[in-house]
PDB file of C-alpha atoms in Angstrom:
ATOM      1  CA  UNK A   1     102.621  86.985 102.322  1.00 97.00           C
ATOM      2  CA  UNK A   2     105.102  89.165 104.149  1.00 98.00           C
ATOM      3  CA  UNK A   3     107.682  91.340 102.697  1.00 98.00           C
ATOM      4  CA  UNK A   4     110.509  92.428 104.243  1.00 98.00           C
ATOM      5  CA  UNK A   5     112.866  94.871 102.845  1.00 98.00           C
ATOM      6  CA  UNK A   6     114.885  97.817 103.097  1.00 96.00           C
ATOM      7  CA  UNK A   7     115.737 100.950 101.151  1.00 94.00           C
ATOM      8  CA  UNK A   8     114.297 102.445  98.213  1.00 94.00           C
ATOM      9  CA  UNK A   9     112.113  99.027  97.022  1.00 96.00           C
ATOM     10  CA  UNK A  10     109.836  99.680 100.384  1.00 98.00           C
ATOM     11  CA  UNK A  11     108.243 102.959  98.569  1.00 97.00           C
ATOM     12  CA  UNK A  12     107.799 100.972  95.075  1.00 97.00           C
ATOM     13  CA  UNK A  13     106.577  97.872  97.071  1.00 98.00           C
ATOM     14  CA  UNK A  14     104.076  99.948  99.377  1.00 98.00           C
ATOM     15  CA  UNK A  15     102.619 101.759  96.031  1.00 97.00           C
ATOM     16  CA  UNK A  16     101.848  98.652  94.001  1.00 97.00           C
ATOM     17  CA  UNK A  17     100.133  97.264  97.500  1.00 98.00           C
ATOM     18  CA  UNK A  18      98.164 101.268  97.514  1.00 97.00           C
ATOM     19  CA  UNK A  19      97.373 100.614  93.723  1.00 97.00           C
ATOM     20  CA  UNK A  20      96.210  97.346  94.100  1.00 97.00           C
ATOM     21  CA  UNK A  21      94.372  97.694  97.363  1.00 97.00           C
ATOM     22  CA  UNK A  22      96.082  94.917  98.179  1.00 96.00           C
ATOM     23  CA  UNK A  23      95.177  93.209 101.678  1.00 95.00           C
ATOM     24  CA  UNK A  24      96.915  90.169 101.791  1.00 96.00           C
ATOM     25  CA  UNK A  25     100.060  91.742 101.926  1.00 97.00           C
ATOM     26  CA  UNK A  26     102.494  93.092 104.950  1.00 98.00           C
ATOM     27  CA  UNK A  27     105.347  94.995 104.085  1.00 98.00           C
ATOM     28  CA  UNK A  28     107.985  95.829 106.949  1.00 98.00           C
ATOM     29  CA  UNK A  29     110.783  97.531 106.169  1.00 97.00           C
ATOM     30  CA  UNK A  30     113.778  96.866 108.334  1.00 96.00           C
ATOM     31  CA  UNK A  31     116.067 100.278 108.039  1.00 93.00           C
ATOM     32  CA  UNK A  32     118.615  99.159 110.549  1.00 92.00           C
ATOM     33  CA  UNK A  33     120.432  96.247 109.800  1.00 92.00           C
ATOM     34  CA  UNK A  34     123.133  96.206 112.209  1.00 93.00           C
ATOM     35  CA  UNK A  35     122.852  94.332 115.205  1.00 95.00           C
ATOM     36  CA  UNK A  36     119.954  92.793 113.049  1.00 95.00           C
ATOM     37  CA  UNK A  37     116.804  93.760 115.494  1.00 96.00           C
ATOM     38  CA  UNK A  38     116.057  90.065 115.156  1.00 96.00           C
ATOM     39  CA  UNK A  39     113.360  90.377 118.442  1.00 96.00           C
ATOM     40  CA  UNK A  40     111.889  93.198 116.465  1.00 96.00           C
ATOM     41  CA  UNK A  41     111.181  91.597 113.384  1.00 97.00           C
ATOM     42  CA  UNK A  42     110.331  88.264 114.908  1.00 97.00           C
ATOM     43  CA  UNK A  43     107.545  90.258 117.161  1.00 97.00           C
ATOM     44  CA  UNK A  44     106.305  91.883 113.860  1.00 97.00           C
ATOM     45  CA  UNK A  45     106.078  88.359 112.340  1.00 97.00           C
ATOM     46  CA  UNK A  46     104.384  86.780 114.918  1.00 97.00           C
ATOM     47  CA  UNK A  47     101.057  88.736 113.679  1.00 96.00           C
ATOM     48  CA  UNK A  48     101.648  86.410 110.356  1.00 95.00           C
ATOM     49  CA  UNK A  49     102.207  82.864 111.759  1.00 90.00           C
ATOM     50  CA  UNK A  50     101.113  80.889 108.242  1.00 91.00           C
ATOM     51  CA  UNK A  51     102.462  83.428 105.847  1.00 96.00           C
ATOM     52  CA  UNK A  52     104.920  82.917 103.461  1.00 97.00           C
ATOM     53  CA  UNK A  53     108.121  85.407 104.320  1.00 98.00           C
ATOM     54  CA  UNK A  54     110.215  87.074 101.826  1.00 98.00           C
ATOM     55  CA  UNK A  55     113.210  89.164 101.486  1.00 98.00           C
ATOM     56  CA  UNK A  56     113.279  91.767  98.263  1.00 98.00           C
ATOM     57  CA  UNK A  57     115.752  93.750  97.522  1.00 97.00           C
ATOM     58  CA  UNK A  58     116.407  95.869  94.145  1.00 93.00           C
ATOM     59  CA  UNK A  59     120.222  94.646  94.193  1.00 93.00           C
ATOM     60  CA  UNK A  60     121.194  91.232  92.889  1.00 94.00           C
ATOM     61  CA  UNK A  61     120.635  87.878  94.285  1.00 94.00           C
ATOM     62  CA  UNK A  62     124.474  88.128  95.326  1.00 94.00           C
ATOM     63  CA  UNK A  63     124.705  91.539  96.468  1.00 93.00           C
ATOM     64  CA  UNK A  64     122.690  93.965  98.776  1.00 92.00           C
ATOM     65  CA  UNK A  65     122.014  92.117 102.384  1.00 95.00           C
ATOM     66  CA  UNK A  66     119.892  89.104 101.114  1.00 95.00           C
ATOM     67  CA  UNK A  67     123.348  86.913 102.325  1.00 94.00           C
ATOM     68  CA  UNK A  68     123.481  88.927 105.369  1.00 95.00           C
ATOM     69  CA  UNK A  69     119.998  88.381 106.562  1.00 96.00           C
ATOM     70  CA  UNK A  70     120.138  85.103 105.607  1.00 94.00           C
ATOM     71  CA  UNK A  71     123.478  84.120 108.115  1.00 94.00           C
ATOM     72  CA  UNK A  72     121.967  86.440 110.426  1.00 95.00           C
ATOM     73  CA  UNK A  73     118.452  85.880 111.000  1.00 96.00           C
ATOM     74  CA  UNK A  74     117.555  82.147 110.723  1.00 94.00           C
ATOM     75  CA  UNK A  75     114.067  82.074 112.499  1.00 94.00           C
ATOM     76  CA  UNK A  76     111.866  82.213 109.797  1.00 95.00           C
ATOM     77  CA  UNK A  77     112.577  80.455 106.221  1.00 95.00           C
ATOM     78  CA  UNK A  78     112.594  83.164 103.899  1.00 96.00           C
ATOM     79  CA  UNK A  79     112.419  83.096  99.477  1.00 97.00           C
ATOM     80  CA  UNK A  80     114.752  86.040  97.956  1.00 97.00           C
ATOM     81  CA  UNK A  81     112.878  88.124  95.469  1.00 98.00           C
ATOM     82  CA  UNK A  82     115.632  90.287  93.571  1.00 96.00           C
ATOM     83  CA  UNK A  83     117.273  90.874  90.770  1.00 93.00           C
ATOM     84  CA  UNK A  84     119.258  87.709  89.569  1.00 92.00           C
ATOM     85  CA  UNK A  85     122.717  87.442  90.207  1.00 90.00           C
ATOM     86  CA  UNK A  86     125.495  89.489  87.969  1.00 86.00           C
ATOM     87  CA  UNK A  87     128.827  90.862  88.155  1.00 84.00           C
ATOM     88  CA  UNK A  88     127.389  93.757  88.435  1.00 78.00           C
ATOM     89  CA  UNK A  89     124.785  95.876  90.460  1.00 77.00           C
ATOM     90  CA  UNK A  90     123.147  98.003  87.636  1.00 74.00           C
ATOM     91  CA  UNK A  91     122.503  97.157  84.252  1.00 75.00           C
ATOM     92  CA  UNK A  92     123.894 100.536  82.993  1.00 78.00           C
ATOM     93  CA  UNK A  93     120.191 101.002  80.541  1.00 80.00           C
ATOM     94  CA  UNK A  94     117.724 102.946  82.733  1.00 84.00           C
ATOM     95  CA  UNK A  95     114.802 101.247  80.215  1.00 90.00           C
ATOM     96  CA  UNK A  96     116.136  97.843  81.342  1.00 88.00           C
ATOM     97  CA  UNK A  97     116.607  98.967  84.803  1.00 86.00           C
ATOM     98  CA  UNK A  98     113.064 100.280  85.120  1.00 89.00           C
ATOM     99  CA  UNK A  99     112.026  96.719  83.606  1.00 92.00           C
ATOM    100  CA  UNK A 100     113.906  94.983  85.566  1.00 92.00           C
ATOM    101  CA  UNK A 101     112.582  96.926  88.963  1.00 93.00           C
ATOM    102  CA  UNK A 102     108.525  96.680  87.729  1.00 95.00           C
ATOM    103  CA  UNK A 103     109.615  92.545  87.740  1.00 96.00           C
ATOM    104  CA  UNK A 104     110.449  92.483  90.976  1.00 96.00           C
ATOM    105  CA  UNK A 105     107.475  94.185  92.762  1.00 97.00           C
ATOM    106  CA  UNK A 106     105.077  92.420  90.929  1.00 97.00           C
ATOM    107  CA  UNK A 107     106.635  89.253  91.780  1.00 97.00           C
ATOM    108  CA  UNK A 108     106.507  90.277  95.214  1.00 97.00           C
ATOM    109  CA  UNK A 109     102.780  90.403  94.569  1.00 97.00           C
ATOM    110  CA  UNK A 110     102.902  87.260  92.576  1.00 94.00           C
TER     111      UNK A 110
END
């Protein structure tokens, strides 16, 4: 599996991979987003050819740059792992936030 991301999530992603001593698992974090560096990221994924590509981000499924990624990078098939969608981007609870944030990286490593 390859993650991509960007932001924050790469530091709680790359721990959970350090915890687990995971090896089955790339992370790239893409910090610039604008012009996507499409030949970049394809170059990166061309060391993965048969792995399964997804985009997390801590934002919800319709915020953050899952939709932007998605019109602007349409090599590679990707899954969204997030939070779900809302009206809003933060639950306002910092319990449920933290719950909410633990569900996503270990789905990542699902």
């Amino acid at each position: 599996k390859v993650l991509l991301c960007s932001g924050k999530i790469y530091y709680d992603l790359l721990e959970k991979r350090e915890q687990d001593n995971r090896k089955d698992v790339a992370i790239i974090r893409v910090e610039q987003l604008h012009p996507f560096p499409a030949e970049q990221v394809s170059k990166q994924l061309a060391k993965y050819k048969s792995a399964k590509v997804c985009w997390v981000q801590e934002e919800p499924e319709n915020m953050g740059y899952w939709t932007y990624v998605l019109r602007t990078y349409r090599e590679v098939n990707m899954d969204i792992i997030s939070r779900k969608p809302a009206a809003s981007p933060a639950t306002g609870y910092g319990k449920m936030h933290g719950k909410e944030q633990e569900e996503i990286v270990n789905k990542a490593f699902a």
